[in-house]
Coordinates of N, CA and C in Angstrom, one line a residue:
X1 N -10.8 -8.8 -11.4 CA -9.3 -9.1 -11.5 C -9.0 -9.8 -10.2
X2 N -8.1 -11.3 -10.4 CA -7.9 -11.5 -9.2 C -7.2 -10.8 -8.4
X3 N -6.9 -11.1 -6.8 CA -6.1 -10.5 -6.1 C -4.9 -11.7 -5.6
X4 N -4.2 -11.4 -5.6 CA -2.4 -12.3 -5.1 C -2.1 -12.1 -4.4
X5 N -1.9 -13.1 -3.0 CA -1.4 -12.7 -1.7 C 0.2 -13.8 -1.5
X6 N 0.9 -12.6 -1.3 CA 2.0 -13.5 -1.1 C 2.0 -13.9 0.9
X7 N 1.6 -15.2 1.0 CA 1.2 -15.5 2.0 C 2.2 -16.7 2.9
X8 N 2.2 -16.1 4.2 CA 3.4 -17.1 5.3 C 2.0 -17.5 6.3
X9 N 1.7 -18.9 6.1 CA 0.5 -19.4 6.7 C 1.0 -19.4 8.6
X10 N 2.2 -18.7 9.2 CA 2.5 -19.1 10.3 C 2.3 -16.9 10.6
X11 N 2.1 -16.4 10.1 CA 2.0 -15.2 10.5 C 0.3 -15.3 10.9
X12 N 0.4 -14.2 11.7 CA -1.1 -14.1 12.1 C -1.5 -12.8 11.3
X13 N -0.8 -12.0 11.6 CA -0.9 -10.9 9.6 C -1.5 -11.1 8.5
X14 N -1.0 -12.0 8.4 CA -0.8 -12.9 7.0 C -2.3 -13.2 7.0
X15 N -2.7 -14.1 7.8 CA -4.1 -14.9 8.0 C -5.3 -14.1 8.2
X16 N -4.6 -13.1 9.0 CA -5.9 -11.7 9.0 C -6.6 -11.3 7.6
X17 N -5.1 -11.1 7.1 CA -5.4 -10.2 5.9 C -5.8 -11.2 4.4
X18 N -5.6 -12.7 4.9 CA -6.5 -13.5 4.0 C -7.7 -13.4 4.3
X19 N -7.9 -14.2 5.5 CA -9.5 -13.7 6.0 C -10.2 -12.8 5.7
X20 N -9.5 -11.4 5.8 CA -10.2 -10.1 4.7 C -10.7 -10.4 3.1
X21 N -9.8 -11.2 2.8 CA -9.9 -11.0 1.6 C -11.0 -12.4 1.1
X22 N -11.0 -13.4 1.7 CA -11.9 -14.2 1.7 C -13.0 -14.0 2.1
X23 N -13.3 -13.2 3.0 CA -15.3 -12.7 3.7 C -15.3 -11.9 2.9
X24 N -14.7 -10.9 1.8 CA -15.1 -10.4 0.9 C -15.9 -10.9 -0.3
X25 N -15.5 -12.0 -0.4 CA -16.2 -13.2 -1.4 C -14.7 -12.9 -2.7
X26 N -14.3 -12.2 -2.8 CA -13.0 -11.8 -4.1 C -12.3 -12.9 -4.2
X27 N -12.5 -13.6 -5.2 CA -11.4 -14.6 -5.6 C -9.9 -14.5 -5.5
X28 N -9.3 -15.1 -5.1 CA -7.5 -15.1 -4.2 C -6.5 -16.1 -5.1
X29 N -5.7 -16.0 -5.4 CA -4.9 -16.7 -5.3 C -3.3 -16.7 -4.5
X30 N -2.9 -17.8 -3.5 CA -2.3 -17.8 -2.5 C -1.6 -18.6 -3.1
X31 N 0.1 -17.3 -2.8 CA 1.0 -17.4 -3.1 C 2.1 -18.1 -1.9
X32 N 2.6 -19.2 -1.3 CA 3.3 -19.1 -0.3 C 4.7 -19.3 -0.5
X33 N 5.1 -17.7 -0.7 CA 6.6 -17.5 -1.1 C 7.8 -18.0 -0.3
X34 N 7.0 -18.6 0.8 CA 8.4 -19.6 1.6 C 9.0 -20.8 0.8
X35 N 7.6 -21.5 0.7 CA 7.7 -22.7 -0.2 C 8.3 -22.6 -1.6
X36 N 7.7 -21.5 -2.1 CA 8.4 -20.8 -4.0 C 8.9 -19.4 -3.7
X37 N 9.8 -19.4 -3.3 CA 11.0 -18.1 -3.3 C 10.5 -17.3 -4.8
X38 N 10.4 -16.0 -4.3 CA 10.6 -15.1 -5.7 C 11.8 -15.1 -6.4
X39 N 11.9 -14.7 -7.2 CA 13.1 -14.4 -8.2 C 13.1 -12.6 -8.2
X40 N 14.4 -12.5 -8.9 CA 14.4 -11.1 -8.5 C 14.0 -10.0 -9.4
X41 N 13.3 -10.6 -10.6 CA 12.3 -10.1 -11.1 C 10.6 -9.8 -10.8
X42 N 10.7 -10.7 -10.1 CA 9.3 -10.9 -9.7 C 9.6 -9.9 -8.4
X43 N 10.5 -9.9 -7.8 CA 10.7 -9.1 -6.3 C 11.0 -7.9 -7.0
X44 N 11.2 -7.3 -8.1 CA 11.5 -6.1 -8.6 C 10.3 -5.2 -9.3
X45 N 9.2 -6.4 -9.5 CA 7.6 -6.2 -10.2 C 6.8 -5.6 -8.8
X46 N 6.8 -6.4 -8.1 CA 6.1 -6.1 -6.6 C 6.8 -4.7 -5.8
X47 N 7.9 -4.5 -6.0 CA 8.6 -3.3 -5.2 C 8.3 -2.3 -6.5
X48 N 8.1 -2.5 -7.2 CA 7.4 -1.1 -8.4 C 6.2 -0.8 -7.7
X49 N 4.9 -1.8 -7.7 CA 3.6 -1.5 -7.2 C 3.1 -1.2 -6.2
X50 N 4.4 -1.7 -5.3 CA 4.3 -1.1 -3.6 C 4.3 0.6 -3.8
X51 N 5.6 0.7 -4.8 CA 5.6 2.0 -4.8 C 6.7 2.7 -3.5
X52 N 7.6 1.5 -2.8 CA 8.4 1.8 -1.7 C 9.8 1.0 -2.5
X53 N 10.6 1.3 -1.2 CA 12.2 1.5 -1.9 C 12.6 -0.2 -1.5
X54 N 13.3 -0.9 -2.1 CA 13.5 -2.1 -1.9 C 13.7 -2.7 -0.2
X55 N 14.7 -1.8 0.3 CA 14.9 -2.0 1.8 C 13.6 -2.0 2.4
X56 N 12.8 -0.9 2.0 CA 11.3 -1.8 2.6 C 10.9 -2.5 2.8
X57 N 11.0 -3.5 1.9 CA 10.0 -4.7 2.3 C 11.4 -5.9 2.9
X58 N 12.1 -4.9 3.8 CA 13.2 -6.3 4.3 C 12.7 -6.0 5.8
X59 N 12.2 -7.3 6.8 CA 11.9 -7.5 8.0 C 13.3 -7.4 8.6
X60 N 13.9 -6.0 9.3 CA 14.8 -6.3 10.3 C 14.9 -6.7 11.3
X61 N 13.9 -7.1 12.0 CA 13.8 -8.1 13.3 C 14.2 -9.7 13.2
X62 N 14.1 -9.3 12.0 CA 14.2 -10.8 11.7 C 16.1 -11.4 12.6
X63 N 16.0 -12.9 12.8 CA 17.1 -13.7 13.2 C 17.8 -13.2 12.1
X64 N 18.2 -13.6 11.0 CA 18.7 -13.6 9.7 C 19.4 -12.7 9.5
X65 N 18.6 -11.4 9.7 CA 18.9 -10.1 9.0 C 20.3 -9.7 9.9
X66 N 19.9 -10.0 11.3 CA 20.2 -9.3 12.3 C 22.1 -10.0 12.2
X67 N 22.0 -10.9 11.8 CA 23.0 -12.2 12.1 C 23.8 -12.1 10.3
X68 N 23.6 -11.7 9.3 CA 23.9 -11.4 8.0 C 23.9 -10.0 7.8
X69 N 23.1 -9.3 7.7 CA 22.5 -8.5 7.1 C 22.9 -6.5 7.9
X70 N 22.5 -6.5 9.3 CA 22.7 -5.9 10.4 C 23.9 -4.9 9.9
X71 N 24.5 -3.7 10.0 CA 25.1 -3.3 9.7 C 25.7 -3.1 8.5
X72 N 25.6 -3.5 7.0 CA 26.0 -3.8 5.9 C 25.5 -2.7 5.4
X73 N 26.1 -2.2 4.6 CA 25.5 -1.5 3.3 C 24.6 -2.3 2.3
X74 N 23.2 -1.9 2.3 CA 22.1 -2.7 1.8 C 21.8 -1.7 0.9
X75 N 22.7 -2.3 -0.6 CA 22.4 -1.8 -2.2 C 21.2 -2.5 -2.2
X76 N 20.4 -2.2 -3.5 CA 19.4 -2.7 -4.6 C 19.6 -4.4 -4.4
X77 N 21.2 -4.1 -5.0 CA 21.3 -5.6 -5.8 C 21.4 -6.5 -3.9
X78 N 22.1 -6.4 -3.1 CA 22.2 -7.1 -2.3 C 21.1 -7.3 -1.2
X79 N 19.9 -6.1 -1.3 CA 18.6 -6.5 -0.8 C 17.7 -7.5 -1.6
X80 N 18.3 -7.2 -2.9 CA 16.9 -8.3 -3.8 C 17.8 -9.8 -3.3
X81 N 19.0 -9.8 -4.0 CA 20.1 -11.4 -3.2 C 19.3 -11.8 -1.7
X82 N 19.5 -10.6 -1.1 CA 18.9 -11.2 0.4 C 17.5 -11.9 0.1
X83 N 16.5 -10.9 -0.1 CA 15.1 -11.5 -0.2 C 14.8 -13.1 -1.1
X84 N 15.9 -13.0 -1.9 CA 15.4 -14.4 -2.6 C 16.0 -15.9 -2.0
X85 N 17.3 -15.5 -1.4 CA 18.1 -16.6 -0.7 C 17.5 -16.7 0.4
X86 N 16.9 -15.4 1.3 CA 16.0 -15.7 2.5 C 14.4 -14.9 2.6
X87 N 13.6 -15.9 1.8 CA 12.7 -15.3 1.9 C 12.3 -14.8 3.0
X88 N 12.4 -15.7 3.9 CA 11.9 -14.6 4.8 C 12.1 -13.5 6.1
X89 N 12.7 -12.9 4.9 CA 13.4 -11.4 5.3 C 12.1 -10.2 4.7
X90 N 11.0 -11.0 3.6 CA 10.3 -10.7 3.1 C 9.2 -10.5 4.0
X91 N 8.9 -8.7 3.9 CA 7.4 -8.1 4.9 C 6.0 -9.1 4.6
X92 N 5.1 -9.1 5.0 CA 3.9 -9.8 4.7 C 3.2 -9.4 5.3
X93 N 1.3 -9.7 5.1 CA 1.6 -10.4 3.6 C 1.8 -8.9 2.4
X94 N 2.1 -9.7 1.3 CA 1.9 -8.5 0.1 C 0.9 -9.0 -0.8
X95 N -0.4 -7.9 -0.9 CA -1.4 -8.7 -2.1 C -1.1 -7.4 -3.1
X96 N -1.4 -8.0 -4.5 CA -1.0 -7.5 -5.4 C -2.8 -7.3 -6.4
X97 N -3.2 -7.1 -6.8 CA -4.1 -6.6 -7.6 C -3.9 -5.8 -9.0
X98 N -3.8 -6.2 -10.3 CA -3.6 -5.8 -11.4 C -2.2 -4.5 -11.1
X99 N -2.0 -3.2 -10.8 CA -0.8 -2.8 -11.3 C -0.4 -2.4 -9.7
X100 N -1.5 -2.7 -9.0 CA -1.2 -1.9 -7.3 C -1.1 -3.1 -6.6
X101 N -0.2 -3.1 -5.2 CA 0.0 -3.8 -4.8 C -0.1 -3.2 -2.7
X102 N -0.7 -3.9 -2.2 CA 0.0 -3.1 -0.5 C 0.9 -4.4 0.1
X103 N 1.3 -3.8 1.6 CA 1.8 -4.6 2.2 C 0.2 -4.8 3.4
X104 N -0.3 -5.9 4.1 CA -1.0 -6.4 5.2 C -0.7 -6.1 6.3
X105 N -0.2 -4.5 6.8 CA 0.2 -4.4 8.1 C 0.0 -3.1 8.0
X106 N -1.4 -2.9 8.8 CA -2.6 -3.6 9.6 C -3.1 -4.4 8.2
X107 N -3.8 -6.0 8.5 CA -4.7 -6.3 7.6 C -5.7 -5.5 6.6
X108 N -5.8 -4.7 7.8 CA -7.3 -3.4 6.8 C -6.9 -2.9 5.8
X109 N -5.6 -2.8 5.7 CA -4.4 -2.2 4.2 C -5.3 -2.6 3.2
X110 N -5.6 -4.1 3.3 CA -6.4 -5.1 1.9 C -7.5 -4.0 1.6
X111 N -7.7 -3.6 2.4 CA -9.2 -2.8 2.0 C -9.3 -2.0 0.9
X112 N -8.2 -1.5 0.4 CA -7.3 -0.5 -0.5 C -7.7 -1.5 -1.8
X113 N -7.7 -2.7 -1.9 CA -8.0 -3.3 -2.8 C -9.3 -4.3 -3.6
X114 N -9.7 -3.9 -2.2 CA -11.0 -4.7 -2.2 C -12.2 -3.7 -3.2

């Protein structure tokens, strides 16, 4: 089964945890959700398989968050709005494998799926 990395080619995370998954020899396909923003279905498919609560997978260090987001009451519906209008409020990387999915932080996470 392949594996699906939703990948930000400027993280060093990200690159780790491809690199993992490429010396593995496991066929990839590389998703770069900056460039194709999820929908909030697809962000609602991934936060099932993570198995964590939507606010999880929102980077609060981020500029964005801090500058929008920061103090708000962060429902369901206005964390998936955030993640899709700013992807990258989105944790990384996230690889996905048939119904399970991790987050890449530490890279060695991938290992769970290898």
């Amino acid at each position: 089964m392949v594996l699906t990395i939703y990948h930000n080619p400027r993280c060093s995370k990200s690159r780790q945890t491809l690199a993992l998954i490429q010396e593995s020899g496991e066929e990839v396909e590389i998703v770069k959700y900056l460039d194709n923003p999820l929908n909030k279905n697809e962000l609602k498919e991934i936060i099932k398989r993570l198995g964590v609560l939507p606010i999880d997978l929102i980077r609060k260090g981020e500029k964005v968050f801090k500058e929008q987001y920061k103090g708000k009451q962060m429902t369901v519906e206005i964390v998936l709005e955030a993640l899709v209008t700013d992807p990258i409020l989105m944790e990384r990387p996230i690889v996905v494998r048939g119904d399970r999915a991790i987050i890449g932080r530490p890279p060695e996470n991938v290992k769970l799926l290898l």
